[in-house]
mmCIF file of C-alpha atoms (C1' of nucleotides) in Angstrom:
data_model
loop_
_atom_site.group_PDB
_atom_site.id
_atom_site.type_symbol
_atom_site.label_atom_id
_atom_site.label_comp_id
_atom_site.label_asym_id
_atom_site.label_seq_id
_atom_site.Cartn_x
_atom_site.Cartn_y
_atom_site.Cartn_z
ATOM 1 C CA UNK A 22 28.554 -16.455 4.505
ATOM 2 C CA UNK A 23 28.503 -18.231 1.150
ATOM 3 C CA UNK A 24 24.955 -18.427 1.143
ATOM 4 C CA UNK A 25 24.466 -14.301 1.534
ATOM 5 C CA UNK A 26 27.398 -14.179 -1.320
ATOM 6 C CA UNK A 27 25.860 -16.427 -3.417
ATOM 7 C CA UNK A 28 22.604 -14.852 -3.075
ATOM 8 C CA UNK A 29 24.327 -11.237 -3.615
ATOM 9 C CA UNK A 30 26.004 -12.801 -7.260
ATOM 10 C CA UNK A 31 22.959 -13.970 -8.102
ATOM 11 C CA UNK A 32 21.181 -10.730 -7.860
ATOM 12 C CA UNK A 33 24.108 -8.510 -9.785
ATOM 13 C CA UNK A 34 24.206 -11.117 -12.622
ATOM 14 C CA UNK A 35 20.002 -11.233 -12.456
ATOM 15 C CA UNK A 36 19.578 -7.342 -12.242
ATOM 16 C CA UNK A 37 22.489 -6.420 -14.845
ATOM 17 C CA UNK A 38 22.267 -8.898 -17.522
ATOM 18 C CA UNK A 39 19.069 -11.071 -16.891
ATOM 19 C CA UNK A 40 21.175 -14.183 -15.854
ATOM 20 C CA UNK A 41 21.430 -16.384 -12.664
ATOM 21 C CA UNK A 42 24.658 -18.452 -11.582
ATOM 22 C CA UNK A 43 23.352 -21.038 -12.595
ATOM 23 C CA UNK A 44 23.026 -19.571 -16.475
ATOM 24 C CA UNK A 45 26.283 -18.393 -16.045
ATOM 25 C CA UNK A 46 28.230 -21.531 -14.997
ATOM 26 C CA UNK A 47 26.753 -23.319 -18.193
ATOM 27 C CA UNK A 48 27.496 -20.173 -20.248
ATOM 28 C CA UNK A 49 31.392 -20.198 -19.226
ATOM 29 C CA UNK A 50 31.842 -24.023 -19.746
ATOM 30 C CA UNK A 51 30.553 -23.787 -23.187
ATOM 31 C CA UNK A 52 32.519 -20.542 -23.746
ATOM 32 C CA UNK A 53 35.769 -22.481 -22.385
ATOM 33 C CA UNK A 54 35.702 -24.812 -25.312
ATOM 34 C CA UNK A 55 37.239 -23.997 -29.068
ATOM 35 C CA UNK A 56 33.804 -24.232 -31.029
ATOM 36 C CA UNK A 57 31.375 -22.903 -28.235
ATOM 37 C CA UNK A 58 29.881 -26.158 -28.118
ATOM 38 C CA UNK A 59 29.889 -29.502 -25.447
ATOM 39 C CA UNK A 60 28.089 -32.744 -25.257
ATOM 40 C CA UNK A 61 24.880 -32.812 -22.853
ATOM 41 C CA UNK A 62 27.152 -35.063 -20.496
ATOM 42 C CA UNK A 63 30.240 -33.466 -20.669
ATOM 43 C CA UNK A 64 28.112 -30.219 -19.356
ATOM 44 C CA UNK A 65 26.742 -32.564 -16.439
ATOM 45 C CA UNK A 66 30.195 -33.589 -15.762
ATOM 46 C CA UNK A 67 32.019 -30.190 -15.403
ATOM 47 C CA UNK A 68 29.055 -28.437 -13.398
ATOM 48 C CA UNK A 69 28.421 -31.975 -11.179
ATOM 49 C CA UNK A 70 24.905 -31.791 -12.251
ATOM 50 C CA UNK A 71 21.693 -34.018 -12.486
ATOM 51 C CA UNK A 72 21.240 -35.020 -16.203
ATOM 52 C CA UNK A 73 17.328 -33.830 -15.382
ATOM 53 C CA UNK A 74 18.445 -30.566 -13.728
ATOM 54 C CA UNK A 75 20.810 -30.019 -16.938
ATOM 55 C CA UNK A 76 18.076 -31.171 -19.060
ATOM 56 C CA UNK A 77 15.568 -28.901 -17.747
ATOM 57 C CA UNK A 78 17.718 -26.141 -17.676
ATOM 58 C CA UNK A 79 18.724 -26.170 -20.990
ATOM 59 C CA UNK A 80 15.440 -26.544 -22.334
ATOM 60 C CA UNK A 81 14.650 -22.912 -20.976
ATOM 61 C CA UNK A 82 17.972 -21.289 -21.978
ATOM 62 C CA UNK A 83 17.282 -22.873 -25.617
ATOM 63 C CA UNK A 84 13.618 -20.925 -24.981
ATOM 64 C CA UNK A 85 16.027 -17.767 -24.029
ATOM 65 C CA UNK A 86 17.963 -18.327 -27.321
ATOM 66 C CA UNK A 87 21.074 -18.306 -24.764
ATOM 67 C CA UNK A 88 21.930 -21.813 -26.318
ATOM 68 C CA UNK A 89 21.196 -23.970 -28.820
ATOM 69 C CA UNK A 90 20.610 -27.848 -30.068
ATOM 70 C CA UNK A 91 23.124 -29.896 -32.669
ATOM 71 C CA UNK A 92 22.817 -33.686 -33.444
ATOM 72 C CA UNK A 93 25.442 -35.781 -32.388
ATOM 73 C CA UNK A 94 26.071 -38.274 -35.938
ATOM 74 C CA UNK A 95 28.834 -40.677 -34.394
ATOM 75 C CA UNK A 96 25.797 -41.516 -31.340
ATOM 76 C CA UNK A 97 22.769 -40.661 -32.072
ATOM 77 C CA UNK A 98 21.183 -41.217 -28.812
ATOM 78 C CA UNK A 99 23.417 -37.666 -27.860
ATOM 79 C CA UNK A 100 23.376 -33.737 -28.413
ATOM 80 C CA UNK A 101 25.318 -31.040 -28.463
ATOM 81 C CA UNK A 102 24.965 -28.055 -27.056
ATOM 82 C CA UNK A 103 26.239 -24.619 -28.727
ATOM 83 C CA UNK A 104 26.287 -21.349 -27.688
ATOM 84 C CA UNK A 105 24.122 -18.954 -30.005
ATOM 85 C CA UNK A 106 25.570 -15.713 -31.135
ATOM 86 C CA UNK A 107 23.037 -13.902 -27.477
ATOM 87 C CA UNK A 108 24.625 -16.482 -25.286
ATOM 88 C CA UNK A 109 28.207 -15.446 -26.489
ATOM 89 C CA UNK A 110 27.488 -11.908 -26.246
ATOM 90 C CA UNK A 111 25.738 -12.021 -23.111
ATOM 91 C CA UNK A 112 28.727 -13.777 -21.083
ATOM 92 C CA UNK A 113 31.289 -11.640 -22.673
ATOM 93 C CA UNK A 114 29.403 -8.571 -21.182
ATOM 94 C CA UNK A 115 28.046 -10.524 -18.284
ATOM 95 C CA UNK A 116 31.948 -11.988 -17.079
ATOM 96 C CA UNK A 117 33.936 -8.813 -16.524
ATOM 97 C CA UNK A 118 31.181 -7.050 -14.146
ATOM 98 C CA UNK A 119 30.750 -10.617 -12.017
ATOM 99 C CA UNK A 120 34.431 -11.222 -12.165
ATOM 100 C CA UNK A 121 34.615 -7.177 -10.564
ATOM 101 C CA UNK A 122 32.040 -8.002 -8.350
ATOM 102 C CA UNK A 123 33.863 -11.299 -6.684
ATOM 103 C CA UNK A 124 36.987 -9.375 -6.693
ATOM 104 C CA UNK A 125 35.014 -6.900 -4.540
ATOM 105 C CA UNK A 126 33.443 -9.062 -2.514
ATOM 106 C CA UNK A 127 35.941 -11.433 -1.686
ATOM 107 C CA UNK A 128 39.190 -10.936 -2.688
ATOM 108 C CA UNK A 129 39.965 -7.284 -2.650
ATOM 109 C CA UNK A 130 41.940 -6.622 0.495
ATOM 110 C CA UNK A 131 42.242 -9.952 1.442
ATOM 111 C CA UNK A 132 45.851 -10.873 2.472
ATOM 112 C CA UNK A 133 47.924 -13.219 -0.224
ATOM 113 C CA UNK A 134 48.126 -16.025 2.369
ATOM 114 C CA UNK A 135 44.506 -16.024 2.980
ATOM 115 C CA UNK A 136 43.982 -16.929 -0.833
ATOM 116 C CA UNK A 137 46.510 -19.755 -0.363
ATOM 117 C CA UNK A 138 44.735 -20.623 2.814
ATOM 118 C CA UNK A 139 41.471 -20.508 0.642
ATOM 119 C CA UNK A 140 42.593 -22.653 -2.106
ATOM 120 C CA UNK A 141 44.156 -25.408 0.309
ATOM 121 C CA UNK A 142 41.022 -25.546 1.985
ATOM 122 C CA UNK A 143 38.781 -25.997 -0.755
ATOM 123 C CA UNK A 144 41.311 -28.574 -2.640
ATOM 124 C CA UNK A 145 40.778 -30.522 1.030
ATOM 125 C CA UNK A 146 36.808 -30.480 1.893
ATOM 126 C CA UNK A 147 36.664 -31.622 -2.483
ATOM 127 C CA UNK A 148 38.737 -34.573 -2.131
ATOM 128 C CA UNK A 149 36.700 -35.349 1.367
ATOM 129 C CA UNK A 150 33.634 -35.392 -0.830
ATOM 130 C CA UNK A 151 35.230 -37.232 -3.720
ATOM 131 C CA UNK A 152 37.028 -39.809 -0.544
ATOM 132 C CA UNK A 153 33.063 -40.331 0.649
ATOM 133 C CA UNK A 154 30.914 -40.135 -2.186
ATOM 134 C CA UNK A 155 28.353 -42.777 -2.654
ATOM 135 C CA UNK A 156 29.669 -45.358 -5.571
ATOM 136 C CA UNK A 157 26.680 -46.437 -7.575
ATOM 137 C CA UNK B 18 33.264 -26.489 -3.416
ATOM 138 C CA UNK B 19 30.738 -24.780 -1.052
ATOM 139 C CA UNK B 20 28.229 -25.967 -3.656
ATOM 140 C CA UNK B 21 29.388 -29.491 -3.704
ATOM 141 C CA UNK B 22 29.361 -29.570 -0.236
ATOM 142 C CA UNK B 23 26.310 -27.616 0.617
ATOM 143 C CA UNK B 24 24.464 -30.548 -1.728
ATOM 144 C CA UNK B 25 26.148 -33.563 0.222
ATOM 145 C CA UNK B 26 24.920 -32.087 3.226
ATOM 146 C CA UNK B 27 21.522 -31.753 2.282
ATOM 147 C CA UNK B 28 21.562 -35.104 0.824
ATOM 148 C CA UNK B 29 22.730 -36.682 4.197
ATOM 149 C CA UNK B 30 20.235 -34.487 5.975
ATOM 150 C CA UNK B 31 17.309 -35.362 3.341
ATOM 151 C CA UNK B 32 18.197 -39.177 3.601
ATOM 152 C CA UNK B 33 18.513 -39.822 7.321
ATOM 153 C CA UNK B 34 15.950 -37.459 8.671
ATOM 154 C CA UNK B 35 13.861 -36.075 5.825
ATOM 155 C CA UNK B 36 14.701 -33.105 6.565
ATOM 156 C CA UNK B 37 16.184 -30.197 4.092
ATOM 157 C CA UNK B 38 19.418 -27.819 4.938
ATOM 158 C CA UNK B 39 16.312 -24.937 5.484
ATOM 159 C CA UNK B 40 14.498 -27.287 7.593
ATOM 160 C CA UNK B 41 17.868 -27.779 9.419
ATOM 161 C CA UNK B 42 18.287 -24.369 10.008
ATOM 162 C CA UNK B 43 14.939 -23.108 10.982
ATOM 163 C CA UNK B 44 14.434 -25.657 13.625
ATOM 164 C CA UNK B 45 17.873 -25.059 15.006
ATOM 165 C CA UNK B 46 17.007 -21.167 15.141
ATOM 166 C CA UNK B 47 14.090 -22.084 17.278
ATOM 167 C CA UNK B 48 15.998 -24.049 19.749
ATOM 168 C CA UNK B 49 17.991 -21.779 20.183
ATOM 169 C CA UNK B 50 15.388 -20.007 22.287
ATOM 170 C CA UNK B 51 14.376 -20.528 26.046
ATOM 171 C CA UNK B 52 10.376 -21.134 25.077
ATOM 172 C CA UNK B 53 11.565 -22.756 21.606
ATOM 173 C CA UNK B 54 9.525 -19.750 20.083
ATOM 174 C CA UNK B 55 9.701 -16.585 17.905
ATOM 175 C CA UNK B 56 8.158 -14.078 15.931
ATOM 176 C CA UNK B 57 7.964 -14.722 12.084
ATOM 177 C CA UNK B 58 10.502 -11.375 11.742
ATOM 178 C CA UNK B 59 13.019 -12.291 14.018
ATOM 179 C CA UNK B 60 13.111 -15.709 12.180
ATOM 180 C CA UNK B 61 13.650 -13.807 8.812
ATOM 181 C CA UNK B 62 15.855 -11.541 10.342
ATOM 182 C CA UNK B 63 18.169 -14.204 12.257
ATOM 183 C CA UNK B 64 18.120 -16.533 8.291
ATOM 184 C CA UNK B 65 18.349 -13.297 6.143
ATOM 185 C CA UNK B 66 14.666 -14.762 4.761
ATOM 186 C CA UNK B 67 12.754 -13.045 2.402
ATOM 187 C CA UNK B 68 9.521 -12.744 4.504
ATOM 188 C CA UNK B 69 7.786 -14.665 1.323
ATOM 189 C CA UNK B 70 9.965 -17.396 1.373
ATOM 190 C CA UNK B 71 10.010 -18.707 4.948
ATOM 191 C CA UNK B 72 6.469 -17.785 5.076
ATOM 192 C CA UNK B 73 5.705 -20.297 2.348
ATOM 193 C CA UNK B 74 8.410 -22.607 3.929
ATOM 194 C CA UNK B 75 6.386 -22.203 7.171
ATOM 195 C CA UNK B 76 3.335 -23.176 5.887
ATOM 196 C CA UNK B 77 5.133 -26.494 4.519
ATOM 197 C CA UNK B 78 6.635 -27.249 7.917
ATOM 198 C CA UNK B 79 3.368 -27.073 9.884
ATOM 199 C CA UNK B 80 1.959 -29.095 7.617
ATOM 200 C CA UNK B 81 4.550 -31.608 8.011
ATOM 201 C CA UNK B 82 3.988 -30.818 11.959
ATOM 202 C CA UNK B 83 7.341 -29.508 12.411
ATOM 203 C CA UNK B 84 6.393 -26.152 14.189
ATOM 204 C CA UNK B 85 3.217 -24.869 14.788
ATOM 205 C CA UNK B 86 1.727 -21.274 15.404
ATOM 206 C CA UNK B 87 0.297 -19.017 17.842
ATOM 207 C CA UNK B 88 -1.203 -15.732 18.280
ATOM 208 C CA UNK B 89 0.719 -13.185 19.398
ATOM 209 C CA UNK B 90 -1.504 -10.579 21.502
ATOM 210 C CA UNK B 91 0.633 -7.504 22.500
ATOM 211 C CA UNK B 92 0.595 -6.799 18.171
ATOM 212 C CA UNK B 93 -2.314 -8.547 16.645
ATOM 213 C CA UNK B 94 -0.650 -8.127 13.258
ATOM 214 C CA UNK B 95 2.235 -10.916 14.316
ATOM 215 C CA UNK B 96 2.508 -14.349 14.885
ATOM 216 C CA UNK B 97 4.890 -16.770 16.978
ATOM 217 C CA UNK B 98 6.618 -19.860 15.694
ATOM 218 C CA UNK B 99 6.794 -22.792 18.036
ATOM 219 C CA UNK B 100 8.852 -25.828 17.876
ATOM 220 C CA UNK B 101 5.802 -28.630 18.351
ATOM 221 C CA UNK B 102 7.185 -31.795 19.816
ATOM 222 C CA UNK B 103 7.842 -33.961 16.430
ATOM 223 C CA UNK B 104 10.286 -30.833 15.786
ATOM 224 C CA UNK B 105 12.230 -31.210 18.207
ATOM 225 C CA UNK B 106 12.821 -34.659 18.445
ATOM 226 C CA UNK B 107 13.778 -34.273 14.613
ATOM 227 C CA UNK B 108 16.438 -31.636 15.266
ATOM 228 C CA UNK B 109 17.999 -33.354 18.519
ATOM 229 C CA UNK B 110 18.156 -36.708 16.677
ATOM 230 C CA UNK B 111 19.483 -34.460 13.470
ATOM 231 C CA UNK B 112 21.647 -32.101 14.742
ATOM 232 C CA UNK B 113 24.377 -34.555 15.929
ATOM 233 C CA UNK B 114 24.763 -36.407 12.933
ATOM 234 C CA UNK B 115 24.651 -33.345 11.260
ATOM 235 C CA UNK B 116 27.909 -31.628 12.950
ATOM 236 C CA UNK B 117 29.745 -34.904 12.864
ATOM 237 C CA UNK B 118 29.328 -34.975 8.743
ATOM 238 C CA UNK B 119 30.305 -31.479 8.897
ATOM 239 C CA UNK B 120 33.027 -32.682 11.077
ATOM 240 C CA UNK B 121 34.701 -35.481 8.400
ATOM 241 C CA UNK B 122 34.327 -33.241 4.782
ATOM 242 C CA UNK B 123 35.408 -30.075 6.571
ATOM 243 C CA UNK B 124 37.434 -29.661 10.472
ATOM 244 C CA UNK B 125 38.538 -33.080 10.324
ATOM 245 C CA UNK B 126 42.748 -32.870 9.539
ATOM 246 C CA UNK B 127 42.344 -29.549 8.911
ATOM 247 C CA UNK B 128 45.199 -27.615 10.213
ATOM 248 C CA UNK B 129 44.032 -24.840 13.489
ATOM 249 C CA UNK B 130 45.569 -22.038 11.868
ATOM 250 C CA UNK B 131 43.203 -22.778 8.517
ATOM 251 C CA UNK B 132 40.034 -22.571 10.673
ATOM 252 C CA UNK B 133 41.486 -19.036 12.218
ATOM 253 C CA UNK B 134 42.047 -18.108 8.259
ATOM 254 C CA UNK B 135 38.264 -19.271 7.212
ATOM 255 C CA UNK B 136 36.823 -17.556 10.110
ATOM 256 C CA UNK B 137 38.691 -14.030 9.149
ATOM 257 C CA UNK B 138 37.831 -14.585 5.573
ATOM 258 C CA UNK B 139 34.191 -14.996 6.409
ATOM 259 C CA UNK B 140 33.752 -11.823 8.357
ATOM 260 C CA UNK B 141 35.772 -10.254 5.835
ATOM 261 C CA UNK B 142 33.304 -10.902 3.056
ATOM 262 C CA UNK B 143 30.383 -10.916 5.334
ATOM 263 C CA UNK B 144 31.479 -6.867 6.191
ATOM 264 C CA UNK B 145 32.101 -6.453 2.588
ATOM 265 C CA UNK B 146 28.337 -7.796 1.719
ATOM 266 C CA UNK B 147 27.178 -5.341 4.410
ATOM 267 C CA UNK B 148 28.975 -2.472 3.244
ATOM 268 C CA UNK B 149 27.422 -2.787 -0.101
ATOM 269 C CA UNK B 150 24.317 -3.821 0.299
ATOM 270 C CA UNK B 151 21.407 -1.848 -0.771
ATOM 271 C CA UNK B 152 19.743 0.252 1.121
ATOM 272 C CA UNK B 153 16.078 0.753 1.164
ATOM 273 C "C1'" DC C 27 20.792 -54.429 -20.570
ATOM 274 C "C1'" DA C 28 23.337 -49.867 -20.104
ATOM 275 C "C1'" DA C 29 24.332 -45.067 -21.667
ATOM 276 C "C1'" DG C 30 22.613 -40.589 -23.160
ATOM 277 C "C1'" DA C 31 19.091 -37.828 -22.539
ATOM 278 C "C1'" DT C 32 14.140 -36.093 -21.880
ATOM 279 C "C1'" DT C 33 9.613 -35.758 -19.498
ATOM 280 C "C1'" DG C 34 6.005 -34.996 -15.860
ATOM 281 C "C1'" DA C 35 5.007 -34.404 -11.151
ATOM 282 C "C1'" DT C 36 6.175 -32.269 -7.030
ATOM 283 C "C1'" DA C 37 8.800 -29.378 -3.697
ATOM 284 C "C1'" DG C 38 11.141 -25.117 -3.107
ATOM 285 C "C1'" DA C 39 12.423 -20.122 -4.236
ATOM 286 C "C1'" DT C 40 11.273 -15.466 -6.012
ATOM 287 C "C1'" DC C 41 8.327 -11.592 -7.392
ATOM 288 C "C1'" DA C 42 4.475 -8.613 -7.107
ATOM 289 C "C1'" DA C 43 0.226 -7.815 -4.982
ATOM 290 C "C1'" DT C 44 -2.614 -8.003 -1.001
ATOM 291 C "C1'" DC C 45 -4.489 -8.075 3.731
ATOM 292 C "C1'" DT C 46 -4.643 -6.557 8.578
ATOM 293 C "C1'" DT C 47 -3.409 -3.847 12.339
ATOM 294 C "C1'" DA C 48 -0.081 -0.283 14.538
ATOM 295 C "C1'" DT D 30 1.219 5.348 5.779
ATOM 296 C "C1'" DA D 31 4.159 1.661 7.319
ATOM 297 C "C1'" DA D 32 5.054 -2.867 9.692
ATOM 298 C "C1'" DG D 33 4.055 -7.776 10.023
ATOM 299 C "C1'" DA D 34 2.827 -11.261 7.414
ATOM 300 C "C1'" DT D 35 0.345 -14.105 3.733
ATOM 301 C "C1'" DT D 36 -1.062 -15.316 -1.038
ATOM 302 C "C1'" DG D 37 -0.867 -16.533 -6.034
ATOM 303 C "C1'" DA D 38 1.876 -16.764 -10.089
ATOM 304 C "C1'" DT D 39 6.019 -18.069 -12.007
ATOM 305 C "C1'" DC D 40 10.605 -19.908 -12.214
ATOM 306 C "C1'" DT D 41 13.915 -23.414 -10.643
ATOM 307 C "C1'" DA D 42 15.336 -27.944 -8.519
ATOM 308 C "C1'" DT D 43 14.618 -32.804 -7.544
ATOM 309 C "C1'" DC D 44 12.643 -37.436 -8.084
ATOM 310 C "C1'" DA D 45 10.948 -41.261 -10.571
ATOM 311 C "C1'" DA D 46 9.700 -42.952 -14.885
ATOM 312 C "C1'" DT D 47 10.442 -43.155 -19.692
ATOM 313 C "C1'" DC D 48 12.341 -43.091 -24.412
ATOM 314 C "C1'" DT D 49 15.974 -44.150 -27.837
ATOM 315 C "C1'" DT D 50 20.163 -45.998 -29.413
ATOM 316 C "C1'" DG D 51 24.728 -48.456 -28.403
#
DNA sequence: CAAGATTGATAGATCAATCTTA
DNA sequence: TAAGATTGATCTATCAATCTTG
């Protein structure tokens, strides 16, 4: 089931507004923060990312002019990553029509206890993988 | 979560038996059947496949000698998928270790009445996806 | 040396075009 | 023509190695 709803998000966000999930998800983290704009790290953290995956990605949404590069002067070994004025426009057209489509999808008709079941469940299998995960 | 989780189990998968979640799945589709056989459709069909991608996957399995192919003479356009012998000691040495990880991040401690919920919710959104989807 | 991050090679996924036979 | 399936090009994900600065 997630896999075929995954795959069905994908294709709304890809056909409507040239994005994947995957441009999305860095999209609303940078969108979540006051000035638009996060640490390459801080990104890896909050989508539990590779740094290489991140790395790569960003490289072709900079290409897209989705995001863009600042130097970090306090540690210059860092960047930062800002939204450019396309990638804020895109996700504030792109987030109401995927938000509609989860609702649609998923939680439309669904019974209140169901989401509670839902949440529960999720809050349980994350701390499983946070109780087993492999400590470099 | 399902993403989180989806990864870990892949991981585990990749680690102890070098084999992939896809892998996983295609091998357990084909022993799921008497002769450990099936056409190339009813393998895309059964995995909601694009025919492209599991016939590139395909190619990559048989050359890693997990399943192998043969003619298929009532419609010389088609061809079976077979399990070949490596494959299926892979997925009977895999497929236990598999459910038992599956087993501790997901059903272990998890209340009954939360498995009736998840399995409601996922034919819920599986109808909904159905419902919806396009039709060619 | 470790932290922050990038790079190049390879495996996997997606798209459009193609090939063969029903 | 359409069904069954493959191919080549391109995009994305993963792995190992590397580079730079703390």
């Amino acid at each position: 089931m997630t896999s075929q709803l995954q795959g069905r998000l994908n294709r709304q966000l890809q056909d409507a507004f040239g994005l994947s999930l995957a441009d999305y998800d860095v999209l609303v983290r940078l969108t979540d923060t006051p000035q638009g704009r996060l640490r390459v790290y801080e990104l890896a953290h909050d989508l539990q990312w590779e740094q290489s995956r991140l790395s790569h990605h960003l490289a072709r949404m900079q290409r897209r002019r989705l995001v863009a590069r600042e130097e970090c002067t306090t540690d210059r070994r860092g960047a930062f990553i800002v939204l450019t004025r396309t990638g804020r426009r895109t996700i504030e057209e792109a987030a109401p029509a995927h938000v509609e489509t989860v609702r649609e999808l998923v939680f439309d008709g669904l019974p209140v206890d169901h989401v509670a079941v839902l949440d529960s469940l999720s809050a349980h299998v994350l701390s499983r993988l946070e109780e087993s995960a492999p400590t470099p």
